[in-house]
Short mmCIF file of C-alpha atoms and ligand atoms in Angstrom, two decimals:
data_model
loop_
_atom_site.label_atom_id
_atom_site.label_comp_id
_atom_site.label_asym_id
_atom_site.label_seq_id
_atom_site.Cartn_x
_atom_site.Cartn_y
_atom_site.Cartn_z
CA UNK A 7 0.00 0.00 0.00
CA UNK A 8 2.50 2.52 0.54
CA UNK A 9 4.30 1.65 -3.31
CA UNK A 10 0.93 2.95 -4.53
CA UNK A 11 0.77 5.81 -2.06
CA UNK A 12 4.29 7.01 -3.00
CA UNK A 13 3.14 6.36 -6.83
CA UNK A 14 -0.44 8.55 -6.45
CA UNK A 15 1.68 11.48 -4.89
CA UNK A 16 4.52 11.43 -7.58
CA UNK A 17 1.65 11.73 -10.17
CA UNK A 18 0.40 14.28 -8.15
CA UNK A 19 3.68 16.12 -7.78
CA UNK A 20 4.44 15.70 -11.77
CA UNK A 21 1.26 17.22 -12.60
CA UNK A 22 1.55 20.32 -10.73
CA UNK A 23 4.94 20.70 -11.90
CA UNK A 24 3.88 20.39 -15.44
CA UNK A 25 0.87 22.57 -15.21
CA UNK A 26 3.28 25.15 -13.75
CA UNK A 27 5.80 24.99 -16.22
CA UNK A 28 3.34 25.15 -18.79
CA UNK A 29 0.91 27.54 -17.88
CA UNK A 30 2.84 29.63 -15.42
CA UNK A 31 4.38 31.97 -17.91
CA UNK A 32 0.51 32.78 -19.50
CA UNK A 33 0.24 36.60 -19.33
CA UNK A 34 -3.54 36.00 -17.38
CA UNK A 35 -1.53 33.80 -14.68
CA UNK A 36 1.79 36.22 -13.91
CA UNK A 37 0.34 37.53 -10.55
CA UNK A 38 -1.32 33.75 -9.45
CA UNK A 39 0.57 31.51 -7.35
CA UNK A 40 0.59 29.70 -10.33
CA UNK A 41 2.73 32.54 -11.84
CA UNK A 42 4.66 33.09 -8.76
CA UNK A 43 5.97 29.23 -8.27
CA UNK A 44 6.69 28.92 -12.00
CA UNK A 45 9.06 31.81 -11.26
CA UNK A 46 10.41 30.38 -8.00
CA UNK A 47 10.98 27.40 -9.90
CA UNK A 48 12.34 28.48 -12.92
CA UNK A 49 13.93 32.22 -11.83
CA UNK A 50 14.41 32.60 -7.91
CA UNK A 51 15.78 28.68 -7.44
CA UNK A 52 17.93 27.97 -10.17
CA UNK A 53 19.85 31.69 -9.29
CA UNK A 54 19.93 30.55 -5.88
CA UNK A 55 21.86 27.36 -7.18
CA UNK A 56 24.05 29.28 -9.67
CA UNK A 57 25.29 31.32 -6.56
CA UNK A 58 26.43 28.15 -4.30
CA UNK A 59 27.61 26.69 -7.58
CA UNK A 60 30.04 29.76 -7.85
CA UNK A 61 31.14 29.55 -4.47
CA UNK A 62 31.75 25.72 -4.57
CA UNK A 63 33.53 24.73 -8.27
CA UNK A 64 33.74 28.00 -9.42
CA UNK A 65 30.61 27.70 -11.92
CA UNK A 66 31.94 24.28 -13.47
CA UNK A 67 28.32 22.05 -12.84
CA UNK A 68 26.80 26.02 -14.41
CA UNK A 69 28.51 25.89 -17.44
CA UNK A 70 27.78 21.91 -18.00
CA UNK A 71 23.90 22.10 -17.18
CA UNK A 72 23.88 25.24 -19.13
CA UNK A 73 25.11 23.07 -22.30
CA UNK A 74 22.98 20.60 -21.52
CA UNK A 75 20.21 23.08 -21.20
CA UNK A 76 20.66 24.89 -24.10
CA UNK A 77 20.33 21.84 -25.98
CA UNK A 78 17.38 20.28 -24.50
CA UNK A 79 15.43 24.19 -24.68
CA UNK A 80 17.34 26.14 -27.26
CA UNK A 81 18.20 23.85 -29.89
CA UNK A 82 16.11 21.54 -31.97
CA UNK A 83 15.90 18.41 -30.28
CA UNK A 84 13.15 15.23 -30.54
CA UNK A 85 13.52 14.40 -26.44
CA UNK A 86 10.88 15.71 -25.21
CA UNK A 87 9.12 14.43 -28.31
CA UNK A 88 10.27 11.19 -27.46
CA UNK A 89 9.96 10.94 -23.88
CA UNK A 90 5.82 12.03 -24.94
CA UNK A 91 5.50 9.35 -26.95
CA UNK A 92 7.70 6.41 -24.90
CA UNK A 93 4.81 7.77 -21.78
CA UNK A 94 1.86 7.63 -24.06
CA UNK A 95 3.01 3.96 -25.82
CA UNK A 96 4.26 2.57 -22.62
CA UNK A 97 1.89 3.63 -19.86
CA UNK A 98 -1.29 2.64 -22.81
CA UNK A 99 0.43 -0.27 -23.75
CA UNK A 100 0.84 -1.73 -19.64
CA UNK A 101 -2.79 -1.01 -19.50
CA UNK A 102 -3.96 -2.53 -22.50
CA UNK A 103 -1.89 -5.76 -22.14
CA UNK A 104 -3.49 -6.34 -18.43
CA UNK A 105 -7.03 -5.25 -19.01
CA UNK A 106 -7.51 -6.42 -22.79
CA UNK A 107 -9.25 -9.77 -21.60
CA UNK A 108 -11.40 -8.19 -18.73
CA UNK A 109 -13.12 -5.65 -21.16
CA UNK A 110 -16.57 -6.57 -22.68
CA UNK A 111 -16.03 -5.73 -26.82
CA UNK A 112 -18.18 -2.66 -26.97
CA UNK A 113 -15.84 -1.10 -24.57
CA UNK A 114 -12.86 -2.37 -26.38
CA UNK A 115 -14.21 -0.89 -30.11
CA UNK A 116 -13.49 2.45 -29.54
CA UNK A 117 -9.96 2.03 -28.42
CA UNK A 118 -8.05 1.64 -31.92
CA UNK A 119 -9.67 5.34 -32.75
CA UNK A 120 -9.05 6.92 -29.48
CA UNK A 121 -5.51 5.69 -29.48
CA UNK A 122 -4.53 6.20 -32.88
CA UNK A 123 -5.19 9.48 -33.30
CA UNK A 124 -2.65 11.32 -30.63
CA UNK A 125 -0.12 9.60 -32.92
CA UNK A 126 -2.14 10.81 -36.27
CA UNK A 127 -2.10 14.11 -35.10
CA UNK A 128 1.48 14.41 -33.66
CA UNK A 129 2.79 13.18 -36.53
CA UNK A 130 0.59 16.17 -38.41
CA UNK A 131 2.03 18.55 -36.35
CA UNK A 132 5.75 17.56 -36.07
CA UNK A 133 6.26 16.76 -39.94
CA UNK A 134 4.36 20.31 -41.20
CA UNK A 135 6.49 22.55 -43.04
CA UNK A 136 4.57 24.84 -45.48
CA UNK A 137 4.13 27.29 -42.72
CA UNK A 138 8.67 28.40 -43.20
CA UNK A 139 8.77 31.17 -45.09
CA UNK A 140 10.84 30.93 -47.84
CA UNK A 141 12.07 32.69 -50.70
CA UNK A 142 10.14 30.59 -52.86
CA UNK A 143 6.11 31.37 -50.72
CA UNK A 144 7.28 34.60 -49.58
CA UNK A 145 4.80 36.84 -51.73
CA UNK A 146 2.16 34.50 -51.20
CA UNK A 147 2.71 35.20 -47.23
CA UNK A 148 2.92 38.57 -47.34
CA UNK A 149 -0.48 38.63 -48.50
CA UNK A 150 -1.93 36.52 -45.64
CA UNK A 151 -2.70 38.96 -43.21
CA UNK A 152 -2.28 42.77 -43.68
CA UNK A 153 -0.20 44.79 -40.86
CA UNK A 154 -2.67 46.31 -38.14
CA UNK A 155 0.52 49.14 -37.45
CA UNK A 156 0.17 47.83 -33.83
CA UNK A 157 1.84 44.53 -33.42
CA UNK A 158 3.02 44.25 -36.59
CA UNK A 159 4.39 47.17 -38.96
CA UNK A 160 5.08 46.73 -43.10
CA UNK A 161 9.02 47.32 -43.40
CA UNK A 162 11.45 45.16 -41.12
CA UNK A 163 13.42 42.24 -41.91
CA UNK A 164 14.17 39.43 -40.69
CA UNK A 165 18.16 39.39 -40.14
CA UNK A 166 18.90 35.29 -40.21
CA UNK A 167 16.67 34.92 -43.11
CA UNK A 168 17.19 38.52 -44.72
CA UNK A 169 13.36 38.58 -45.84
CA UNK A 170 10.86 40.88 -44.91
CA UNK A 171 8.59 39.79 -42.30
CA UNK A 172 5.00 39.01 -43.28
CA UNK A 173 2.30 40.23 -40.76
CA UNK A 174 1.63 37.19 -37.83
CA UNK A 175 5.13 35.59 -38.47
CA UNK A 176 8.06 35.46 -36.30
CA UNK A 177 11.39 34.13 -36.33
CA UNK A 178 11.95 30.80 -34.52
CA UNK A 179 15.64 30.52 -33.77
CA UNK A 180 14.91 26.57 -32.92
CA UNK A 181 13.42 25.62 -36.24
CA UNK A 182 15.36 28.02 -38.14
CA UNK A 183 12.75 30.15 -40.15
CA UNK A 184 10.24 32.51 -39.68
CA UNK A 185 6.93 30.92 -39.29
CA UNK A 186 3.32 32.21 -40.81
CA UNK A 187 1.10 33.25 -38.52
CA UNK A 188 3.32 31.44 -35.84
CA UNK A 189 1.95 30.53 -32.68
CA UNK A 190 4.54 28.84 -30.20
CA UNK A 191 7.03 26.41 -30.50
CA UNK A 192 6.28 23.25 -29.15
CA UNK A 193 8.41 20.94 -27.56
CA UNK A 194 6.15 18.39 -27.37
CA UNK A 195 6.29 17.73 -31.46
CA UNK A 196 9.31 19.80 -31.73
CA UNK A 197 8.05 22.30 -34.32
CA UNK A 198 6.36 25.36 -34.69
CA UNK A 199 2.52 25.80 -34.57
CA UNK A 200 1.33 28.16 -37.35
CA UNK A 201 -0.44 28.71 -40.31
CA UNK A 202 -1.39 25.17 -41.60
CA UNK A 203 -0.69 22.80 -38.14
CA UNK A 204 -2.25 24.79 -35.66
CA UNK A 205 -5.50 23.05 -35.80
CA UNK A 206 -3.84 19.37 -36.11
CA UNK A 207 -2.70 20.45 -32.39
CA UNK A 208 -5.69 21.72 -30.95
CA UNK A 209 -6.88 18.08 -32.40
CA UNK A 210 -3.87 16.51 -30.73
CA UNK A 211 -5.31 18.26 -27.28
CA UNK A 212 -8.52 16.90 -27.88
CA UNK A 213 -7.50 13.83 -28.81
CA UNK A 214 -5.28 13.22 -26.09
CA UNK A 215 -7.91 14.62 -23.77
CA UNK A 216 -10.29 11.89 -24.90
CA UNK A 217 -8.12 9.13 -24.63
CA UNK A 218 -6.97 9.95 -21.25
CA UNK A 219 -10.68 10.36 -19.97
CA UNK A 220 -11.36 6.85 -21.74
CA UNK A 221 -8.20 5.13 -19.86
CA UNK A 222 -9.64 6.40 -16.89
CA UNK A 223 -12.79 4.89 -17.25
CA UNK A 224 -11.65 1.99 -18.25
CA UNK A 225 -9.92 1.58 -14.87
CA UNK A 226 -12.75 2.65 -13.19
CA UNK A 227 -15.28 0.55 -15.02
CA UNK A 228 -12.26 -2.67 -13.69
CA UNK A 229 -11.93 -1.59 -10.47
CA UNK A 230 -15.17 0.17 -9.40
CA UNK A 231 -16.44 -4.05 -8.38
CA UNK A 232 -13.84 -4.16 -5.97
CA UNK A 233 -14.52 -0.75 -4.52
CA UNK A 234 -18.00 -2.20 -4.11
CA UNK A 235 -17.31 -5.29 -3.05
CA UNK A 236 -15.43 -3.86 -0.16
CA UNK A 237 -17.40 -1.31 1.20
CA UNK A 238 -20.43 -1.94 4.06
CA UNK A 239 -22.25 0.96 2.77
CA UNK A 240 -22.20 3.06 5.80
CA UNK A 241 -24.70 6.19 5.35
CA UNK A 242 -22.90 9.73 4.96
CA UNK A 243 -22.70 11.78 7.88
CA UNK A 244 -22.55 8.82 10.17
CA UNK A 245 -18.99 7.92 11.92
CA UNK A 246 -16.48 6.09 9.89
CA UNK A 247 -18.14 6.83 6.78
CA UNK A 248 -15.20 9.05 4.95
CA UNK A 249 -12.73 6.27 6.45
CA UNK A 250 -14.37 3.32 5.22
CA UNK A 251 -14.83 4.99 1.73
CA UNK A 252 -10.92 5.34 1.71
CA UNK A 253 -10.42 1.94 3.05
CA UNK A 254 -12.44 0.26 -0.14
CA UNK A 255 -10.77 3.14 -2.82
CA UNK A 256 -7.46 1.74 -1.04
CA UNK A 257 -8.20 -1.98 -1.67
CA UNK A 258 -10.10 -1.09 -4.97
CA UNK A 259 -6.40 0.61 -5.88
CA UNK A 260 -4.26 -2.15 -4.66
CA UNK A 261 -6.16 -4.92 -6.50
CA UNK A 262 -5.74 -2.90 -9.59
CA UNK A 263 -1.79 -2.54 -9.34
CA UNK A 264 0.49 -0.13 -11.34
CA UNK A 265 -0.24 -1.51 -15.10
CA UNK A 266 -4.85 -0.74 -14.00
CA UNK A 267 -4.79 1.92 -10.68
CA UNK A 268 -1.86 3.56 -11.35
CA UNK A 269 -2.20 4.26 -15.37
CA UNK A 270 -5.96 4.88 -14.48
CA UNK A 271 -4.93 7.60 -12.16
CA UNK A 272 -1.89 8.72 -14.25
CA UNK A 273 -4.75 9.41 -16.67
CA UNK A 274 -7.07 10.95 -14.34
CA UNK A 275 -5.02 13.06 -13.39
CA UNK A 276 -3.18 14.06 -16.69
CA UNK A 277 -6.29 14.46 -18.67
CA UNK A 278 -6.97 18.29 -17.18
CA UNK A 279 -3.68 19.73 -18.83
CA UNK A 280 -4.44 18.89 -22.57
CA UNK A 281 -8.12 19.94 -22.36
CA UNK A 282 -7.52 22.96 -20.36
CA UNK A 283 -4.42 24.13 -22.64
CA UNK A 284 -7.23 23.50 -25.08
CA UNK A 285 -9.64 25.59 -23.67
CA UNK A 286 -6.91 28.24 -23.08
CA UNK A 287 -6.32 27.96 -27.14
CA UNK A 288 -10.44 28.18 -27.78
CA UNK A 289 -10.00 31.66 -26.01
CA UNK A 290 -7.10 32.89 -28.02
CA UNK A 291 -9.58 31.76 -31.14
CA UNK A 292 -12.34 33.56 -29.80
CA UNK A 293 -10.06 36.75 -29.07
CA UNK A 294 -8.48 36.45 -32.30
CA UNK A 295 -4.31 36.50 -31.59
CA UNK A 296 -1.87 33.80 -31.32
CA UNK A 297 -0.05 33.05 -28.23
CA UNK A 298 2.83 35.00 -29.55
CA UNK A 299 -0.08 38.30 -30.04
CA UNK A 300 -1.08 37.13 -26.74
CA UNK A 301 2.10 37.98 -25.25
CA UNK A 302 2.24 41.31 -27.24
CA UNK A 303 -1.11 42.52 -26.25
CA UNK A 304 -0.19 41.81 -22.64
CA UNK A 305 2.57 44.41 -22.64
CA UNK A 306 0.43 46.86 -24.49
CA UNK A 307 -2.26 46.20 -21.93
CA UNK A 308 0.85 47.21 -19.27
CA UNK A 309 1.63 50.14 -21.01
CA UNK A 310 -1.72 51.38 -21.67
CA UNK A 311 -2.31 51.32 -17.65
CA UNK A 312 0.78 53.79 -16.92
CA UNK A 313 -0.77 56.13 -19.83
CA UNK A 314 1.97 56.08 -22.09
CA UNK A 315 0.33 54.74 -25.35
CA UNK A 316 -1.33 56.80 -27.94
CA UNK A 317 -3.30 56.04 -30.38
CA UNK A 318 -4.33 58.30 -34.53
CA UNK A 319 -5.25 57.95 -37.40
CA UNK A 320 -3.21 57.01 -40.08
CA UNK A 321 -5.08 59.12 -42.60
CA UNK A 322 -4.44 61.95 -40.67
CA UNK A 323 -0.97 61.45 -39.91
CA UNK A 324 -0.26 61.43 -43.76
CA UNK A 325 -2.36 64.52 -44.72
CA UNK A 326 -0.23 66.21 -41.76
CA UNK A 327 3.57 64.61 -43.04
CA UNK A 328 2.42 65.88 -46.18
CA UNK A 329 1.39 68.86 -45.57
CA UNK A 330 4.74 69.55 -43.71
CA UNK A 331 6.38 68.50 -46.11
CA UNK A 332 4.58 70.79 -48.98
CA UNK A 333 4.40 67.62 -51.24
CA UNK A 334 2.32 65.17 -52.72
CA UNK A 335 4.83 62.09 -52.22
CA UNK A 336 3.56 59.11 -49.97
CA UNK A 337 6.32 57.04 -48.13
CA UNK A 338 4.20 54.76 -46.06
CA UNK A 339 5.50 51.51 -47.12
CA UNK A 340 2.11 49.55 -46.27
CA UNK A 341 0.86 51.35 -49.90
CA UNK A 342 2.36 48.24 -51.33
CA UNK A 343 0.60 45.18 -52.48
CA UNK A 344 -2.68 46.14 -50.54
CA UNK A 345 -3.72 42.25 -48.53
CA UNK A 346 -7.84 41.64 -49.32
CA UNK A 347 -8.70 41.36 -45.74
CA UNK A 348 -12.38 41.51 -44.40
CA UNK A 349 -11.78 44.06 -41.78
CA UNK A 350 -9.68 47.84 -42.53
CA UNK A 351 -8.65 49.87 -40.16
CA UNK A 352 -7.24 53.54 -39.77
CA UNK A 353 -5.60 53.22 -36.62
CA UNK A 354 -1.99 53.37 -35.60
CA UNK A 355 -0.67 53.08 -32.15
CA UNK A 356 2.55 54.31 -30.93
CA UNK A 357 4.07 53.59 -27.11
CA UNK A 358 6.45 56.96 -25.92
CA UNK A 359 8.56 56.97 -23.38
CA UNK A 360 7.66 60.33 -21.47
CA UNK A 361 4.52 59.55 -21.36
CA UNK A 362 3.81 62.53 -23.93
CA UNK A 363 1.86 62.37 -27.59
CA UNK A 364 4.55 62.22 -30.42
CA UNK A 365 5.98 65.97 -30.13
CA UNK A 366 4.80 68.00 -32.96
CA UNK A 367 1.65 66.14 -33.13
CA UNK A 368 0.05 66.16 -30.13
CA UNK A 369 -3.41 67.17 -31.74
CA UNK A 370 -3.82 63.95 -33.76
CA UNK A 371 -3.32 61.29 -31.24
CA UNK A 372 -5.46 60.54 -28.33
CA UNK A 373 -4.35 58.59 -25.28
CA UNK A 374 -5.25 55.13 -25.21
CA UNK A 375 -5.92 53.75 -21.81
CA UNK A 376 -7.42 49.88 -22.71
CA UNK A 377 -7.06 47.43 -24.91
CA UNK A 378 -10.69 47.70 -25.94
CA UNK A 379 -10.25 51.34 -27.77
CA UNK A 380 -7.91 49.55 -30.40
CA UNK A 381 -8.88 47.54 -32.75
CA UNK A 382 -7.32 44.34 -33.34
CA UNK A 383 -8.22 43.56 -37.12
CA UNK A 384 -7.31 39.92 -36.94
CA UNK A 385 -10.29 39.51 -35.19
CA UNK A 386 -13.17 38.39 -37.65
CA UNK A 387 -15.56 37.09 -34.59
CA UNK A 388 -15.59 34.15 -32.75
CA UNK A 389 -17.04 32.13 -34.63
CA UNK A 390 -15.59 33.22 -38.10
CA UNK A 391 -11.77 32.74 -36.44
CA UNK A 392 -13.03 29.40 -35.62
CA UNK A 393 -13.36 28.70 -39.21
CA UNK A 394 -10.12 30.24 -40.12
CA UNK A 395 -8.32 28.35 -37.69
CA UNK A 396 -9.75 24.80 -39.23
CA UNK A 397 -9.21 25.86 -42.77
CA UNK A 398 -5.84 26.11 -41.97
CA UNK A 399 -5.49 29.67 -41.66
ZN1 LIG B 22 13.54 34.57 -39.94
ZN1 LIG B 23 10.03 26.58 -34.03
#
């Protein structure tokens, strides 16, 4: 009994961690104690360390876990990739092989579908690569998505790949390219989520959602007999009740051993993260941004609150430039290739450091003090980015 204790509180443990470490960072979580362990964790402790490690070996275990490091986080590595896929295979495979000859068939149909697609779907995601831009789809990018001259401006370029950057892209230094419409880079299928895979990962989450609420049924469905069997059915509220429930979960547990209990639980307990990191993505749909926007609009959100952001018309800035400059001549470089996009917008938004409209100009902008009085024009509607997302856009 205590093997299984010591197993249900490492699952316990892992799953925290990994809920930290993946959500923690999420601009909506920074002042939780969510936010506040994953930088104890990742920050505050691993200083701490560095500091001892300086006094002790003069940095030598630093500058060996920082190799090791940088290749397991800043180089482009199948690990964790692999360690994903040896936990899904392995822990589904235990199960299956102990429980395959206990299920009734109708419970055993559905499993093929349930457990192939994780793998259909990772191997969607991982193997993608139409979303690079290249030299060769480079025009046909820039006329995705046109520039919304807050988060994204018509003009820089991108210095490893020397090509101008398309609105909704970014460079990943770990895959090497700048990604359409790129959303993160995920470890888990080591590539980038962007135009074209995104949705074969929000399937992924569901899919591995699914399959982990199955397992756990499946162990509970095998189990719940002895759970039964085991109890005297003591009414609540009366003494011993909540002890003699744990008593019967206990023996229900230890009948089922590591291969039922323990994957059952692993699942149980595991099957929040995908679902909820796919709820988290349903609300980035709904808003209309990518986690990389989301992380963009955050820090405008900050710097709209100390009153430093401003916020004209574009129109109106180029009537004024021209006027001052007593000629007809338009420089704005977004006057090229003009993207078909359902929504336009006038707007530009500008961040100063004083605190003060753009000197010189001070009648034509207007402070901006919340994210709702901009306009983000990737934003079609709920619904509408919905069916974006699953065309592949
Ligand atoms: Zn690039
Ligand atoms: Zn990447």
């Amino acid at each position: 009994m205590g093997a299984l204790k010591n197993i249900v509180i490492a699952i316990f443990v892992l799953s925290l961690l990994t809920f930290v470490a993946l959500f923690g960072q999420l601009p909506a979580l920074r002042k939780t104690p969510i936010g506040w362990l994953q930088q104890a964790l990742f920050v505050h402790i691993p200083n701490a360390l560095k500091r001892v490690d300086q006094k002790v070996t003069g940095g030598r275990i630093i500058v060996k876990s920082k190799r090791l490091g940088h290749y397991l986080f800043y180089e482009r590595n199948p690990i964790v990739l692999i360690i994903f896929l040896i936990l899904l295979t392995g822990s589904s495979g235990l199960f299956l092989w102990h429980a395959i000859h206990l299920l009734p068939t109708s419970l055993l149909l559905p499993i093929p579908l349930l457990l192939g697609l994780p793998y259909y779907f990772t191997y969607l995601c991982a193997t993608h690569t139409s979303h690079y831009i290249t030299t060769l789809n480079l025009n046909y990018r820039l006329q995705g998505y046109p520039f919304d001259h807050i988060l994204y401006h018509p003009g820089p370029q991108c210095r490893t790949c020397a090509l101008p950057k398309p609105a909704r892209s970014k460079h990943c230094s770990l895959c090497g390219h700048c990604v359409a419409k790129c959303d993160h880079h995920c470890p888990w299928v080591n590539n980038c989520l962007g135009r074209g895979n995104y949705r074969y990962f929000l399937a992924l989450l569901l899919s591995l959602g699914l399959l982990q609420l199955y397992g756990a049924y499946l162990s509970y469905y095998l189990l719940y007999p002895y759970f039964l069997a085991h109890r005297n059915r003591n009414v609540l509220f009366k003494r011993g009740y909540w002890s003699e429930l744990g008593e019967a979960m206990a023996y229900a547990i230890h009948r089922g051993g590591l291969p039922i209990a323990g994957v059952g639980l692993l699942a149980a307990s595991t099957a929040a993260m995908p679902l909820a990191l796919l709820g988290y993505h349903c609300y980035l749909i709904w808003a209309g941004m990518t986690t990389n926007e989301s992380q963009k609009w955050a820090d405008w959100r900050d710097d709209m609150g100390e009153g430093c952001v401003f916020k004209a018309s574009r129109k109106a800035l180029k009537a004024h430039n021209r006027a001052r400059r007593g000629s007809e001549d338009d420089e704005d470089g977004d006057a090229v290739g003009a993207v078909r996009w359902p929504v336009e917008s006038d707007q530009v938004v500008v961040r100063t450091n004083d605190g003060e409209p753009p000197v010189g100009q001070e009648g034509l902008w207007t402070r901006v003090w919340s994210l709702g009085d901009v306009e983000n024009v990737y934003d079609l509607g709920g619904w509408d980015n919905l069916v974006e997302v699953l065309r592949g856009r």
